[in-house]
PDB file of C-alpha atoms in Angstrom:
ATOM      1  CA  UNK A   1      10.975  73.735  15.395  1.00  0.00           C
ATOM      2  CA  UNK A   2      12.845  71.265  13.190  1.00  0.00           C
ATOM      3  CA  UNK A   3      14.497  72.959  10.188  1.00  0.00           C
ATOM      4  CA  UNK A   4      16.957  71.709   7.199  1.00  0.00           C
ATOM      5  CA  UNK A   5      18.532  73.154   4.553  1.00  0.00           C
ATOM      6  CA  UNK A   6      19.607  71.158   0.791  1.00  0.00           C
ATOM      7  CA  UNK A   7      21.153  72.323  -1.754  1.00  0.00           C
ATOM      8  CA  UNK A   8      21.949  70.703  -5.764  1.00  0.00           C
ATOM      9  CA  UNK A   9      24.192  71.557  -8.638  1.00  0.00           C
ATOM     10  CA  UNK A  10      26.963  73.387  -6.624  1.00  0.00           C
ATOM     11  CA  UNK A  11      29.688  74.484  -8.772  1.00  0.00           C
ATOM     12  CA  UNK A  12      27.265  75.014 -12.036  1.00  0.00           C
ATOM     13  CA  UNK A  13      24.808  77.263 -13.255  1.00  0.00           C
ATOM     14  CA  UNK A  14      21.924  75.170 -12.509  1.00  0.00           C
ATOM     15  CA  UNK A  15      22.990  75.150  -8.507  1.00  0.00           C
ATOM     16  CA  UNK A  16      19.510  75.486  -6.570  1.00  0.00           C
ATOM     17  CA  UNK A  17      18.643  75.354  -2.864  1.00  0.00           C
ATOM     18  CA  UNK A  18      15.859  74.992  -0.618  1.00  0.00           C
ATOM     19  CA  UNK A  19      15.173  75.341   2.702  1.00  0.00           C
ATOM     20  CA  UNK A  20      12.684  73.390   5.290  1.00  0.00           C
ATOM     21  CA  UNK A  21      10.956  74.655   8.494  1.00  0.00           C
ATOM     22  CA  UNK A  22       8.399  71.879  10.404  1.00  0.00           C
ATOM     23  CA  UNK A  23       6.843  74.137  13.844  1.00  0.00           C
ATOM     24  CA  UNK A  24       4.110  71.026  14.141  1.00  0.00           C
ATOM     25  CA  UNK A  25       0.589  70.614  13.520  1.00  0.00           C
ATOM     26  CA  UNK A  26      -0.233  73.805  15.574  1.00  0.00           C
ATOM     27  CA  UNK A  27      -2.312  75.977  13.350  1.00  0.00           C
ATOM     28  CA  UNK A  28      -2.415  78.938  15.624  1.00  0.00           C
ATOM     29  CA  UNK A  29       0.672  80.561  13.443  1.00  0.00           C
ATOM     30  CA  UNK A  30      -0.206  83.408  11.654  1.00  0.00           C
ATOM     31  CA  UNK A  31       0.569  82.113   8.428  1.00  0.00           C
ATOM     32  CA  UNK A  32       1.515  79.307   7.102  1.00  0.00           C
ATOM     33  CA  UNK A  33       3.099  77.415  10.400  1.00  0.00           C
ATOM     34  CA  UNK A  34       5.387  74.726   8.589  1.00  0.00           C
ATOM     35  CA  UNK A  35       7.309  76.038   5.088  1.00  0.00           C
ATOM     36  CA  UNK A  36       9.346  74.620   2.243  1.00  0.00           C
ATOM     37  CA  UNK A  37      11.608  77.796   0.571  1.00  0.00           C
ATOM     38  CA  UNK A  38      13.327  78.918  -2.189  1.00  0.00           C
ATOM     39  CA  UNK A  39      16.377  80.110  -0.802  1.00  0.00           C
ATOM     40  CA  UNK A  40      18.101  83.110  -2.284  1.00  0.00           C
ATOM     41  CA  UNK A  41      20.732  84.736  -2.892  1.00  0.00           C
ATOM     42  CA  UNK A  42      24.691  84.100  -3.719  1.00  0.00           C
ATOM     43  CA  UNK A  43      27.171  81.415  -2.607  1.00  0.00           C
ATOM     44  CA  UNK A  44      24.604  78.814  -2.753  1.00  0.00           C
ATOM     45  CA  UNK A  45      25.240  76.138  -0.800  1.00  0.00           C
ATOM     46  CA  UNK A  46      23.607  73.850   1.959  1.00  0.00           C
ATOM     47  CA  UNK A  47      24.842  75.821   4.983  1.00  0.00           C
ATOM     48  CA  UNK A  48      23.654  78.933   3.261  1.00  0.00           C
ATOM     49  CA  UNK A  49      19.923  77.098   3.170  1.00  0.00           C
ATOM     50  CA  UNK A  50      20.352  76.053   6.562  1.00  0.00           C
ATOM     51  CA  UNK A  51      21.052  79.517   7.752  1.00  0.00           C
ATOM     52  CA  UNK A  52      17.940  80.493   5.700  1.00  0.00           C
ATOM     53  CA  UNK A  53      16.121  77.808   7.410  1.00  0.00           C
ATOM     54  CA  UNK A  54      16.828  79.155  10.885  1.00  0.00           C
ATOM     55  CA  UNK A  55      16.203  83.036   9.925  1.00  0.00           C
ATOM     56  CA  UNK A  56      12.550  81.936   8.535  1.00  0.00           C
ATOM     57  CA  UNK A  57      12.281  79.869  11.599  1.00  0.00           C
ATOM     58  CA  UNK A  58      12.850  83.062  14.310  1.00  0.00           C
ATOM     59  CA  UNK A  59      11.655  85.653  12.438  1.00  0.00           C
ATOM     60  CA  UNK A  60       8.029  85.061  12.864  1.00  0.00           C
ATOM     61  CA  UNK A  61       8.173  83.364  16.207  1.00  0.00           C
ATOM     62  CA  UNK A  62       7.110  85.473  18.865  1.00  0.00           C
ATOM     63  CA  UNK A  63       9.796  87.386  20.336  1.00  0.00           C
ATOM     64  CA  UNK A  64       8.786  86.519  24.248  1.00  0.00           C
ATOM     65  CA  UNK A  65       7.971  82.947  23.446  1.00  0.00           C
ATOM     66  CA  UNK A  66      10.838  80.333  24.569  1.00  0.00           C
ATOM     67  CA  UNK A  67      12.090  78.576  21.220  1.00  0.00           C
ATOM     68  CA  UNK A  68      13.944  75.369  20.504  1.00  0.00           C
ATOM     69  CA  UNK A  69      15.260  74.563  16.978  1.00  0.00           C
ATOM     70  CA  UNK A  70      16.461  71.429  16.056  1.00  0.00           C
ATOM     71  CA  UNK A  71      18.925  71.272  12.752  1.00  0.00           C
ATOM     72  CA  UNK A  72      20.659  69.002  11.427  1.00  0.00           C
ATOM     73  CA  UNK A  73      23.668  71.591  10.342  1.00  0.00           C
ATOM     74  CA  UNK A  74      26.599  71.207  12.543  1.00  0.00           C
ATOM     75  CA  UNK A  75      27.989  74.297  10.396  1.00  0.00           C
ATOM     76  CA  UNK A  76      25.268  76.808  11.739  1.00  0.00           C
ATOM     77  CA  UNK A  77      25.038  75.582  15.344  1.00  0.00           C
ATOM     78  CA  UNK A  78      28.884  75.821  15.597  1.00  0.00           C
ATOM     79  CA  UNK A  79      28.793  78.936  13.910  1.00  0.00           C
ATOM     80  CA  UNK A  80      25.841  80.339  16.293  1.00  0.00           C
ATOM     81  CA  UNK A  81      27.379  78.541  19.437  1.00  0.00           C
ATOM     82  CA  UNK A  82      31.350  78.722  18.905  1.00  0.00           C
ATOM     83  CA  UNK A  83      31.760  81.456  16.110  1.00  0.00           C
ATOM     84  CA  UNK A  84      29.289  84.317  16.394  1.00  0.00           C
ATOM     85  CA  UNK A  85      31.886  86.530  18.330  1.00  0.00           C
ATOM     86  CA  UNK A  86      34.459  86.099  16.422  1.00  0.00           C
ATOM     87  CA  UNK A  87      32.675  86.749  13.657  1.00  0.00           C
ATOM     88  CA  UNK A  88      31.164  89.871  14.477  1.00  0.00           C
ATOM     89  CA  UNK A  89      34.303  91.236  15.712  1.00  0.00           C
ATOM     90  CA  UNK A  90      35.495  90.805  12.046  1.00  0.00           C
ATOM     91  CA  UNK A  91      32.573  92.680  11.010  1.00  0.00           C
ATOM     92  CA  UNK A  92      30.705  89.226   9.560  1.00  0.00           C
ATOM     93  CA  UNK A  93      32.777  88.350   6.735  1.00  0.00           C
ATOM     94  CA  UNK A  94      32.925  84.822   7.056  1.00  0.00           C
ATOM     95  CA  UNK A  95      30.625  82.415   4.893  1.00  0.00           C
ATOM     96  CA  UNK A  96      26.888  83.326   5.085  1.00  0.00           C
ATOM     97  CA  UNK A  97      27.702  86.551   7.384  1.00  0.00           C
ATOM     98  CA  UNK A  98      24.958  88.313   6.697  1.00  0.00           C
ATOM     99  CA  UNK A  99      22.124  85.383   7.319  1.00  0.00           C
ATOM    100  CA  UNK A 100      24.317  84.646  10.342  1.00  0.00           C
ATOM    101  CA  UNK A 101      24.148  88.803  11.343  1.00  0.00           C
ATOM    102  CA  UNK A 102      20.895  88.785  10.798  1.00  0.00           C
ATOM    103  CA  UNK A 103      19.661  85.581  12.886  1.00  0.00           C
ATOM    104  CA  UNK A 104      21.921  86.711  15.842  1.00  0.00           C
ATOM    105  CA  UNK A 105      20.966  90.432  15.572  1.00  0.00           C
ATOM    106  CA  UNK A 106      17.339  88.653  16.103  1.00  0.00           C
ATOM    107  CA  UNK A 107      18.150  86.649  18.592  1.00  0.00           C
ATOM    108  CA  UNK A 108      19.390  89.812  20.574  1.00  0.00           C
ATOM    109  CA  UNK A 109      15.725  91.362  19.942  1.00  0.00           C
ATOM    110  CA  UNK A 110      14.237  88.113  21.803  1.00  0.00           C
ATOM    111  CA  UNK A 111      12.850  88.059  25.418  1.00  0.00           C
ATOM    112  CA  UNK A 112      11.919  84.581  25.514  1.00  0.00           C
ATOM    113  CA  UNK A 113      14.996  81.780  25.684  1.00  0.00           C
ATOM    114  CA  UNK A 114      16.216  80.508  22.141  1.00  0.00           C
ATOM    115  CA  UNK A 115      18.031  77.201  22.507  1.00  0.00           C
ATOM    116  CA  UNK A 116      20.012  75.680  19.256  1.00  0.00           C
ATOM    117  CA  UNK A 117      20.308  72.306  19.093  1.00  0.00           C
ATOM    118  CA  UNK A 118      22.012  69.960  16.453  1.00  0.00           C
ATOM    119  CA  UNK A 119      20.826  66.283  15.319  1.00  0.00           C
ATOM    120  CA  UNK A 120      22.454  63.763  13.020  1.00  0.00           C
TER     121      UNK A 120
END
């Protein structure tokens, strides 16, 4: 799974971001297998869409399926990798906290290997 995260007008009102998720041309998903999201919420930023990206990403996947995800956000694999208990033990107040509680708390739930991976 390939995923990406963008986001424009930081710092203004306008300030929008989106979020991309590419599993293939497998169309055995459920729904929709490959996505292109609003993402919401506050602090907008690119790492905030990235972490988006990655929660979309795992939270359909089947939990006893092995998964590799491919970003191109050094901030959320170092944050997933490096970070995550750290973070937690500071009760996830760091940027994006609670998309980063939320992917790891899913990760947890997972049977099958998840493997990270980050791309220039």
């Amino acid at each position: 799974i390939f995923i990406a995260g963008i986001c424009e007008g930081m710092g203004s009102l306008s300030v929008r971001a989106g979020a991309g998720i590419y599993r293939g041309p497998d169309p055995s998903w459920k729904r929709s297998h490959n996505h292109a999201l609003h993402v919401p919420g506050p602090a907008l930023s690119r790492n905030r869409a990235a972490c988006f990206a990655l929660w979309v990403a795992i939270y359909d996947f089947p939990l006893d399926k092995p998964i590799m995800v491919v970003s191109d956000s050094q901030f959320l694999v170092y944050a997933l990798t490096h970070n995550a208990l750290h973070n937690a033990k500071l009760g996830w107040t760091c940027a994006n906290g609670d998309l980063l509680k939320a992917i790891v708390a899913r990760i947890q739930q997972r049977g099958g290997p998840t493997h990270l991976s980050y791309v220039r």
